[in-house]
PDB file of C-alpha atoms in Angstrom:
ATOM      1  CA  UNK E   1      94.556 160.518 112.561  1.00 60.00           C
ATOM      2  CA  UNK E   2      98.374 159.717 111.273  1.00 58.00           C
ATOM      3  CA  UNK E   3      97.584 155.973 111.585  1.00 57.00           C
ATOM      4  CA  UNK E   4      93.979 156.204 110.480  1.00 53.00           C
ATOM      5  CA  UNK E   5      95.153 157.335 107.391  1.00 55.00           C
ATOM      6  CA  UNK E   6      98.503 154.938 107.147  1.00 53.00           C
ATOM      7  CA  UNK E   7      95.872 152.398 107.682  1.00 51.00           C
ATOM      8  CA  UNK E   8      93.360 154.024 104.832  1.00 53.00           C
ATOM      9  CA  UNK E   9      96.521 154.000 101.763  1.00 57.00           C
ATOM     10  CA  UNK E  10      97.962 149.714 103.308  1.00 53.00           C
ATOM     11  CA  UNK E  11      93.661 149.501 102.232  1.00 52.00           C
ATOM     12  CA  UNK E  12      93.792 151.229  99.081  1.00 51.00           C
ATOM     13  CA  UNK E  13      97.082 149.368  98.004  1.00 53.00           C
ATOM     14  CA  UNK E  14      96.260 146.062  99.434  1.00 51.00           C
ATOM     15  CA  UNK E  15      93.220 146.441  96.514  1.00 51.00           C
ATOM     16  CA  UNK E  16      95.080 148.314  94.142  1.00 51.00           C
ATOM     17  CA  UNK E  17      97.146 144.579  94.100  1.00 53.00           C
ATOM     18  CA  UNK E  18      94.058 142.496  94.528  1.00 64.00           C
ATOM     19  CA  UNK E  19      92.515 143.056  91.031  1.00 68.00           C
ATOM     20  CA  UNK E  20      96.527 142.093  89.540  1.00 68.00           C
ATOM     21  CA  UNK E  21      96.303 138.861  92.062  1.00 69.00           C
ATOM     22  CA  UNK E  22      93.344 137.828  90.573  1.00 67.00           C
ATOM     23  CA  UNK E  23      94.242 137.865  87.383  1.00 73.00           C
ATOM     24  CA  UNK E  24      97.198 136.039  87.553  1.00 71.00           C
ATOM     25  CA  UNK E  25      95.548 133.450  89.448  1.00 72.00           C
ATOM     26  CA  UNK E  26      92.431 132.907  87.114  1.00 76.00           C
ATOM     27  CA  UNK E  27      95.150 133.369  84.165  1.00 72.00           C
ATOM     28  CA  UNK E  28      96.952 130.067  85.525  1.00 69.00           C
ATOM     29  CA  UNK E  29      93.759 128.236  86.732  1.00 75.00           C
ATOM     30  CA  UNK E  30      92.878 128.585  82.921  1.00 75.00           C
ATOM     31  CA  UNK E  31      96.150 127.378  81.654  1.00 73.00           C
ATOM     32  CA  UNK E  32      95.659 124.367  83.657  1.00 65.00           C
ATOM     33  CA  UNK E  33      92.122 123.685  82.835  1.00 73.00           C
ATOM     34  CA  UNK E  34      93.397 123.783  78.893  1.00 75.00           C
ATOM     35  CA  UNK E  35      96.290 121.910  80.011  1.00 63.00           C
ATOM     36  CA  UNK E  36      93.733 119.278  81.678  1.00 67.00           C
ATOM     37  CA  UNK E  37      91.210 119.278  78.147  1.00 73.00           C
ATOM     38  CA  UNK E  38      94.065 118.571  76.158  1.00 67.00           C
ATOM     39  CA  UNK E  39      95.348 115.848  78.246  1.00 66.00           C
ATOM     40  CA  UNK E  40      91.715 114.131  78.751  1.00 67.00           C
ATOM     41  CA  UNK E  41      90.578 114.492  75.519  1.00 77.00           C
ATOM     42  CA  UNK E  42      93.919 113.305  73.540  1.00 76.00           C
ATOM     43  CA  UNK E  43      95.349 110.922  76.045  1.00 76.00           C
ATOM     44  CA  UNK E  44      96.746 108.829  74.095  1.00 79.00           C
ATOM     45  CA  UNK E  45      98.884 111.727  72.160  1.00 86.00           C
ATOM     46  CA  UNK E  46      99.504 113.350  75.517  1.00 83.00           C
ATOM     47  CA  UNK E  47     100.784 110.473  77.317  1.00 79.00           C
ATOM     48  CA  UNK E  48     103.301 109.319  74.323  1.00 87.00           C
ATOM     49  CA  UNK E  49     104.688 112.580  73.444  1.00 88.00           C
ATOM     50  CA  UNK E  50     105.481 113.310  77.178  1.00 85.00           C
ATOM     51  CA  UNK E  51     106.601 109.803  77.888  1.00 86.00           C
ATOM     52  CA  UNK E  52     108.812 110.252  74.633  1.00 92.00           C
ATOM     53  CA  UNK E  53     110.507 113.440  75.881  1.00 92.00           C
ATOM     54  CA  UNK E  54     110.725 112.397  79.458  1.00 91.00           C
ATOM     55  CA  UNK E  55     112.708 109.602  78.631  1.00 93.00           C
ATOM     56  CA  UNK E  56     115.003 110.666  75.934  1.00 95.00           C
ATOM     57  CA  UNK E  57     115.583 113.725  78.631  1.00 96.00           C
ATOM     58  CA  UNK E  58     116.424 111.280  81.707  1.00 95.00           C
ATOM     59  CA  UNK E  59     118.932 109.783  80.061  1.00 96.00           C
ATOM     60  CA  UNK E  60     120.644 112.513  78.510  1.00 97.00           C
ATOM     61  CA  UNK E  61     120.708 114.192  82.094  1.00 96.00           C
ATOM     62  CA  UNK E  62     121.756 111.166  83.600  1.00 96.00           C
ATOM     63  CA  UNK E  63     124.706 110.753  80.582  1.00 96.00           C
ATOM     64  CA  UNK E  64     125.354 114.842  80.820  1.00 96.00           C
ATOM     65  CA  UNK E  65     125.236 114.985  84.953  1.00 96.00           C
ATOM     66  CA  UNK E  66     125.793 111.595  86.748  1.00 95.00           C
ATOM     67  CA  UNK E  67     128.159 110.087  83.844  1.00 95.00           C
ATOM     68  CA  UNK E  68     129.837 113.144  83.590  1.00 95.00           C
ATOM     69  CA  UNK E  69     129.554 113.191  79.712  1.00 95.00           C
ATOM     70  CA  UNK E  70     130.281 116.885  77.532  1.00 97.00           C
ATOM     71  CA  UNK E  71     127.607 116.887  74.863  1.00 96.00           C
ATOM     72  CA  UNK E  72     129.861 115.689  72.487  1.00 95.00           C
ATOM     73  CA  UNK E  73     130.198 112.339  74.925  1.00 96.00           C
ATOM     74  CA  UNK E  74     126.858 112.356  75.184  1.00 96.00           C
ATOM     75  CA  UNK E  75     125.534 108.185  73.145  1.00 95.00           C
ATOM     76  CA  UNK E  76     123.218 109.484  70.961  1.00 95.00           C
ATOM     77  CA  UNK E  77     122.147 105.625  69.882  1.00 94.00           C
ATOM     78  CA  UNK E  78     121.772 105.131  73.376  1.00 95.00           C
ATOM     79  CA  UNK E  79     119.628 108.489  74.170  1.00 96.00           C
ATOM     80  CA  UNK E  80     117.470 107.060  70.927  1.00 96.00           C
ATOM     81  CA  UNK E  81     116.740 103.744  72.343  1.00 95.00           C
ATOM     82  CA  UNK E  82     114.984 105.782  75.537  1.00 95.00           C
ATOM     83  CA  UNK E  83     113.048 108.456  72.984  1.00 96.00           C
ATOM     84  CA  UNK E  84     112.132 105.484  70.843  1.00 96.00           C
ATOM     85  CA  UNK E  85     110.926 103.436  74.131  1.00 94.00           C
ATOM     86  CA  UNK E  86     109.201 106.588  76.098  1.00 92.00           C
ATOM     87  CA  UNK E  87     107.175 107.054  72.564  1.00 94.00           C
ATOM     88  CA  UNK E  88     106.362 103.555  71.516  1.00 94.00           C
ATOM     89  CA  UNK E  89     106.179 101.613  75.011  1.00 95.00           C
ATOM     90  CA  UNK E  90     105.792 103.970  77.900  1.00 88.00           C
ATOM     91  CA  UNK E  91     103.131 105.972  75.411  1.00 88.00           C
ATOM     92  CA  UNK E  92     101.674 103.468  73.838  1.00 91.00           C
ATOM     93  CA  UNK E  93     101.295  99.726  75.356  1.00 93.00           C
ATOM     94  CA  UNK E  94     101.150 101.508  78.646  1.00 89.00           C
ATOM     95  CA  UNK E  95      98.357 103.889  77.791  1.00 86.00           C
ATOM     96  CA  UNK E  96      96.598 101.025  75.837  1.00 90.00           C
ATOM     97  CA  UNK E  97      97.410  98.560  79.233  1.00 91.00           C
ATOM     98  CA  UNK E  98      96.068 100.833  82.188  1.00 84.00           C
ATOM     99  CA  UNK E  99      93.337 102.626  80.613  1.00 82.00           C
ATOM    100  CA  UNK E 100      92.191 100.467  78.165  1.00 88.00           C
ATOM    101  CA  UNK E 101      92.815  96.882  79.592  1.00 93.00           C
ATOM    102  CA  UNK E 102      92.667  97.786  83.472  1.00 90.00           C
ATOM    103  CA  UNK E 103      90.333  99.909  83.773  1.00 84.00           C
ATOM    104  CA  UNK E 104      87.400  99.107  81.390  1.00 88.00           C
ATOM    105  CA  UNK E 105      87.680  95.036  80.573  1.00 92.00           C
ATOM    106  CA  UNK E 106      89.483  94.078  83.539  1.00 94.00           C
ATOM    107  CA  UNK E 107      88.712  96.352  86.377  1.00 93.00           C
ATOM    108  CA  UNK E 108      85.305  98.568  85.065  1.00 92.00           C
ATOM    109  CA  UNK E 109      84.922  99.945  88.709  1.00 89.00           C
ATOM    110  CA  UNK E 110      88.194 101.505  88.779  1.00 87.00           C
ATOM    111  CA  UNK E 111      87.014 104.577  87.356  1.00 85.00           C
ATOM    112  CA  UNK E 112      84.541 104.884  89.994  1.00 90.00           C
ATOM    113  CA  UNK E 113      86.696 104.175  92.608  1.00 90.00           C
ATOM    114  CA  UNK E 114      88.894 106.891  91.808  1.00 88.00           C
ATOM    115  CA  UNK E 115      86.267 109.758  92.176  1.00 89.00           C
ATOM    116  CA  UNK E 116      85.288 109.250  95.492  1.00 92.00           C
ATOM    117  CA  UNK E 117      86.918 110.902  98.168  1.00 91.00           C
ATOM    118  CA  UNK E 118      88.893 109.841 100.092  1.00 87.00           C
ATOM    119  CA  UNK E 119      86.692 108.998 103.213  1.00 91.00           C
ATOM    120  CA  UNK E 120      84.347 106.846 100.869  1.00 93.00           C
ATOM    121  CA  UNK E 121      87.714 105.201  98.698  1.00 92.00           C
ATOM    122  CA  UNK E 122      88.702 103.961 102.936  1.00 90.00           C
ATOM    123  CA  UNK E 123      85.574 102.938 103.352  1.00 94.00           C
ATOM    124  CA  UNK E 124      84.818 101.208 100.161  1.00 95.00           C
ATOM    125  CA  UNK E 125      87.045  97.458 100.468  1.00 94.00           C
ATOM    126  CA  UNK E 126      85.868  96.140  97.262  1.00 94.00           C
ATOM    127  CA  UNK E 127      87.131  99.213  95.789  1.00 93.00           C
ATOM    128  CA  UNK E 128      90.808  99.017  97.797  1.00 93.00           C
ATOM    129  CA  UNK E 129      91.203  95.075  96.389  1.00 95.00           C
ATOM    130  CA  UNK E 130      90.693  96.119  92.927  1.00 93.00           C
ATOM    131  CA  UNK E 131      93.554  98.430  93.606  1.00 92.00           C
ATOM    132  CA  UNK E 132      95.525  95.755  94.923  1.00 94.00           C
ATOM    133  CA  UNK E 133      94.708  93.927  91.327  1.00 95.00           C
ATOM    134  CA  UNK E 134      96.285  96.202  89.179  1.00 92.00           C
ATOM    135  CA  UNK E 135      98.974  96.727  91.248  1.00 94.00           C
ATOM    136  CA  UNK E 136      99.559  93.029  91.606  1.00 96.00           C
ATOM    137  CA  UNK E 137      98.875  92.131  87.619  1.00 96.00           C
ATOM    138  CA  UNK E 138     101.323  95.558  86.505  1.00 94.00           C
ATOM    139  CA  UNK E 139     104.232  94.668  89.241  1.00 96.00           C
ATOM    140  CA  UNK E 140     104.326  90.816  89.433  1.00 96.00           C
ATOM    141  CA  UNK E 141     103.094  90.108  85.992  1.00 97.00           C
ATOM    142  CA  UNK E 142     103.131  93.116  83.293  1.00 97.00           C
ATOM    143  CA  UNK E 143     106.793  94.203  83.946  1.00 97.00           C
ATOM    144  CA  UNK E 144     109.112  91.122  85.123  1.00 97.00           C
ATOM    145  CA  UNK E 145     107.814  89.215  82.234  1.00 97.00           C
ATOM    146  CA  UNK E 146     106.674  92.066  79.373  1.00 97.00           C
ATOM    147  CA  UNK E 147     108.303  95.273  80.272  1.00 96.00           C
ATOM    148  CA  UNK E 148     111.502  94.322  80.845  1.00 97.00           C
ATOM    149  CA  UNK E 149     111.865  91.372  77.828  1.00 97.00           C
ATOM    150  CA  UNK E 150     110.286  94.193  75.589  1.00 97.00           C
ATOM    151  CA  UNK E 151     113.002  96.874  76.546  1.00 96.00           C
ATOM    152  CA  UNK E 152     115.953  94.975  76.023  1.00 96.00           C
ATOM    153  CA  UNK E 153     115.070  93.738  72.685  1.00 96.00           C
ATOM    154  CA  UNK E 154     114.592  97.347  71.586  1.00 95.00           C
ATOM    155  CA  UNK E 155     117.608  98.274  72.960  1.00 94.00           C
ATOM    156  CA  UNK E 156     119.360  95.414  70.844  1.00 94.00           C
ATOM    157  CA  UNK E 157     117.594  96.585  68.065  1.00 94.00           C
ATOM    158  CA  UNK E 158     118.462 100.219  67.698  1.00 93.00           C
ATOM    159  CA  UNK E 159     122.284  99.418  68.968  1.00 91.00           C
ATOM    160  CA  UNK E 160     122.657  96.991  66.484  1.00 91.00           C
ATOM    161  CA  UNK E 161     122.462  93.778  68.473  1.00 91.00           C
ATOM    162  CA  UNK E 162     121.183  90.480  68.338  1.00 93.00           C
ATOM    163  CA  UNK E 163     117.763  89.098  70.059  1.00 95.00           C
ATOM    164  CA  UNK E 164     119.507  86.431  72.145  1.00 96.00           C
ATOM    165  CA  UNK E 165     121.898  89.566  73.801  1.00 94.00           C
ATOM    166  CA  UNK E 166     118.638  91.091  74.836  1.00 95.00           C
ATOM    167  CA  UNK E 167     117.004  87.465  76.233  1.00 96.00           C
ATOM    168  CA  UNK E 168     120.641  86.843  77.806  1.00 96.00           C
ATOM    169  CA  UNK E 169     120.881  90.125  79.701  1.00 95.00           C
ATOM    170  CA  UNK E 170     116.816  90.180  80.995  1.00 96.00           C
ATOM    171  CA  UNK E 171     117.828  87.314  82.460  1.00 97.00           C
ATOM    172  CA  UNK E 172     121.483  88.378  83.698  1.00 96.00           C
ATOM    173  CA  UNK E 173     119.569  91.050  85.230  1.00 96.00           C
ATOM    174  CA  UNK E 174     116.153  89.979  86.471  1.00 97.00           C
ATOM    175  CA  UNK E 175     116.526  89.908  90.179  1.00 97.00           C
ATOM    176  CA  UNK E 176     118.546  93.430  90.399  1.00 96.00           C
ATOM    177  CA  UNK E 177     116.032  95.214  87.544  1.00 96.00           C
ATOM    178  CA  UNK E 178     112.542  93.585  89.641  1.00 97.00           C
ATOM    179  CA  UNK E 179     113.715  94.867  93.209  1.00 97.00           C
ATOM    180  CA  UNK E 180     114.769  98.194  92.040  1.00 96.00           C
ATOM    181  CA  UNK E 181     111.445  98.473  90.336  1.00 96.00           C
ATOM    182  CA  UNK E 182     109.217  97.311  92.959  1.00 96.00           C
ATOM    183  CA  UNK E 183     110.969  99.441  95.760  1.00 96.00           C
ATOM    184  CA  UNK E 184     109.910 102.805  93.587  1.00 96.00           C
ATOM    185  CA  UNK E 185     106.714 101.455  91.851  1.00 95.00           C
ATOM    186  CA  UNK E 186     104.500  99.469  93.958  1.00 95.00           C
ATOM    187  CA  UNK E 187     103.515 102.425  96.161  1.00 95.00           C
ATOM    188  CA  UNK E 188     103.414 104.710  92.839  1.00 95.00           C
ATOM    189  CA  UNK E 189     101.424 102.562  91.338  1.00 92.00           C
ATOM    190  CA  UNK E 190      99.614 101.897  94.317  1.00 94.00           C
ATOM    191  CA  UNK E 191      98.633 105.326  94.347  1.00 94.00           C
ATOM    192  CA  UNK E 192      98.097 105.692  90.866  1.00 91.00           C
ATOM    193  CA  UNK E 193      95.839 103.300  90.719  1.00 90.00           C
ATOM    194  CA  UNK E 194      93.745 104.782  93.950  1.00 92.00           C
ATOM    195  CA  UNK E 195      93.603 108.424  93.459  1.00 91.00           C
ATOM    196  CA  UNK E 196      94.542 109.515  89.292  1.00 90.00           C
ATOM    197  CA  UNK E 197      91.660 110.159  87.250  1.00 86.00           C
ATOM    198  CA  UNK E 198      92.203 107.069  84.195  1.00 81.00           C
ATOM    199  CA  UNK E 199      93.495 110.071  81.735  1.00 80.00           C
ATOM    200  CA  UNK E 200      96.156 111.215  83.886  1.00 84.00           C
ATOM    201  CA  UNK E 201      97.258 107.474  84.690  1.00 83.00           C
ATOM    202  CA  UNK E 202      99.706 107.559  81.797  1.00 73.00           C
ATOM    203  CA  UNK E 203     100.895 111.314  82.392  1.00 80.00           C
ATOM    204  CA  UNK E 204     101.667 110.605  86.269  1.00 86.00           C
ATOM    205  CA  UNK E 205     103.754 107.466  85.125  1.00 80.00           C
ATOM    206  CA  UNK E 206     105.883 109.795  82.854  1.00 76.00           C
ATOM    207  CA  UNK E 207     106.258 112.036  85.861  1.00 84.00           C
ATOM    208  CA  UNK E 208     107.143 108.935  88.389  1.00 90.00           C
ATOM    209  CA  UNK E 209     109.080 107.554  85.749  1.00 86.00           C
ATOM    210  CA  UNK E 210     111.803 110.682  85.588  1.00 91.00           C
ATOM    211  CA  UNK E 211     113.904 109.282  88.128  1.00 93.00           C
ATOM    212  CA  UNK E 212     113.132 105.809  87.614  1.00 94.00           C
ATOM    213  CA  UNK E 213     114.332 105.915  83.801  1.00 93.00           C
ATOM    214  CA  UNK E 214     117.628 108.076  85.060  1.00 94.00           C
ATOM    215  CA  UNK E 215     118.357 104.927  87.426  1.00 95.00           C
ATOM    216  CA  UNK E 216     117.437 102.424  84.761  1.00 94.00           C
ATOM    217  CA  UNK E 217     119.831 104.471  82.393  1.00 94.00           C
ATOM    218  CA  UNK E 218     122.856 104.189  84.610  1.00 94.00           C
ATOM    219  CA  UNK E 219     122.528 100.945  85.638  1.00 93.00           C
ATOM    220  CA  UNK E 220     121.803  99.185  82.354  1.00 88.00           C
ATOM    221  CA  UNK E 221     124.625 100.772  80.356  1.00 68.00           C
ATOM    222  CA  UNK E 222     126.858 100.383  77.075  1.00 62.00           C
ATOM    223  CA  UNK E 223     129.561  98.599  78.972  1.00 46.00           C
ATOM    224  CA  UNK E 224     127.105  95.417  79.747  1.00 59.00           C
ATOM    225  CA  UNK E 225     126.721  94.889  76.602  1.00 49.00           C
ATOM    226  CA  UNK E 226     130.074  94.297  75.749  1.00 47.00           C
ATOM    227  CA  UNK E 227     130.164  91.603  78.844  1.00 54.00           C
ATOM    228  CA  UNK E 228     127.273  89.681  77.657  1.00 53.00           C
ATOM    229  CA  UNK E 229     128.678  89.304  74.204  1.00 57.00           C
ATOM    230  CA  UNK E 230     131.549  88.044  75.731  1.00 57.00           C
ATOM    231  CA  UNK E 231     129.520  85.606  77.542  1.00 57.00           C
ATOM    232  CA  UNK E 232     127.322  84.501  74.609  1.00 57.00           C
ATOM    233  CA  UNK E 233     130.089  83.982  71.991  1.00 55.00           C
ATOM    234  CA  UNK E 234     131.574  81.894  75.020  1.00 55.00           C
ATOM    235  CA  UNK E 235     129.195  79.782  75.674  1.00 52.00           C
ATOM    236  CA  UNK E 236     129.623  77.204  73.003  1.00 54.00           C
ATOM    237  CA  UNK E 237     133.174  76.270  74.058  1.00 53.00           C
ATOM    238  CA  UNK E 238     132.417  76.143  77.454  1.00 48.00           C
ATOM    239  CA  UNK E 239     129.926  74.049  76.568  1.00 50.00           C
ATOM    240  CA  UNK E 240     131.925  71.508  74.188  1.00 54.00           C
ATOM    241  CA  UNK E 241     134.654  71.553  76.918  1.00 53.00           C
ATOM    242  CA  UNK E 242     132.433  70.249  79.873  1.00 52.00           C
ATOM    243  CA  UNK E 243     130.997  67.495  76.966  1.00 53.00           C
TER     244      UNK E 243
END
């Protein structure tokens, strides 16, 4: 009888919780079904105002916690140039690139392609080489020769630079800046291109690109810009002297 009735109140609390479980659960499957709306039905805001604070926040993490910078360290030029790009690049030619360009002039079956599940996307090869497309036109084509000339000249811009120190250093650092970004983004893009819904695409770039723009932070910093300069106003009289 003792455990009949221990085993009567575990009942009557295990639904006494229930109703409180529920709740909570249908409370946060309706914040992410607004979230989801709002992200599908402004995509364009959505994407650029979390690529914009993505970015600025990378960098100011990687300045604050791998640099070792107090907030009074912290380059607040530099931390602009990465706002500036996450809200105007990253946002915005991205957003306008992979679901505008990709996915309904170049590649119209993509959005088809990434509905199915995943039994029919294995089965479906036509649909698996036009994934292969955009992942070949956005790595070997969109970023070593847009992406990368584009970010340096708006870092020269907002630091005060000159164009040519922005050509000078893309090229400087082409072969270190495409391996670094092919060894994170080709399978992220890969499946990106295979599995996100063409709304999310620019949200789960922001999200990818986190750690990608702290890496891109540290390695392209102030101090290179000093050496290029260097190299540039050089250049002439190395010139003249081997004449």
């Amino acid at each position: 009888a003792a455990a009949a009735a221990a085993a009567a109140n575990s009942s009557k609390q295990q639904n006494t919780h229930n109703p409180e479980q529920h709740n909570n659960k249908a409370m946060f499957a309706s914040i992410l079904n607004r979230a989801s709306t709002l992200a599908s039905r402004h995509a364009l805001a959505f994407g650029a105002g979390l690529s914009c604070v993505k970015t600025g926040g990378s960098d100011y993490v990687t300045q604050r916690f791998v640099e070792g910078k107090s907030p009074d360290q912290v380059d607040r030029k530099r931390n602009l140039v990465f706002l500036t790009w996450g809200l105007l690049y990253l946002g915005g030619v991205q957003y306008w690139l992979y679901s505008r360009v990709f996915a309904k002039h170049l590649f119209p079956s993509a959005a088809a392609f990434v509905s199915k599940p995943l039994r029919a996307k294995l089965a479906d090869t036509a649909g698996q080489k036009v994934v292969a497309q955009q992942v070949f036109l956005d790595q070997m084509i969109h970023h070593p020769f847009f992406f990368f000339p584009a970010f340096y000249q708006v870092k020269e811009l907002i630091e005060g630079g000159r164009p040519e120190l922005g050509w000078a250093k893309y090229k400087k650092n082409f072969f270190e800046d495409v391996t670094t970004l092919w060894s994170i983004w080709v399978p992220a893009q890969i499946f990106n291109m295979a599995f996100c819904p063409i709304w999310a695409r620019i949200p789960f770039v922001a999200l990818v690109s986190s750690g990608y723009t702290c890496i891109i932070s540290y390695m392209r910093g102030s101090a290179e810009v000093h050496e290029t300069e260097h190299e540039i106003a050089a250049a002439p009289a190395l010139a003249a002297a081997a004449a």
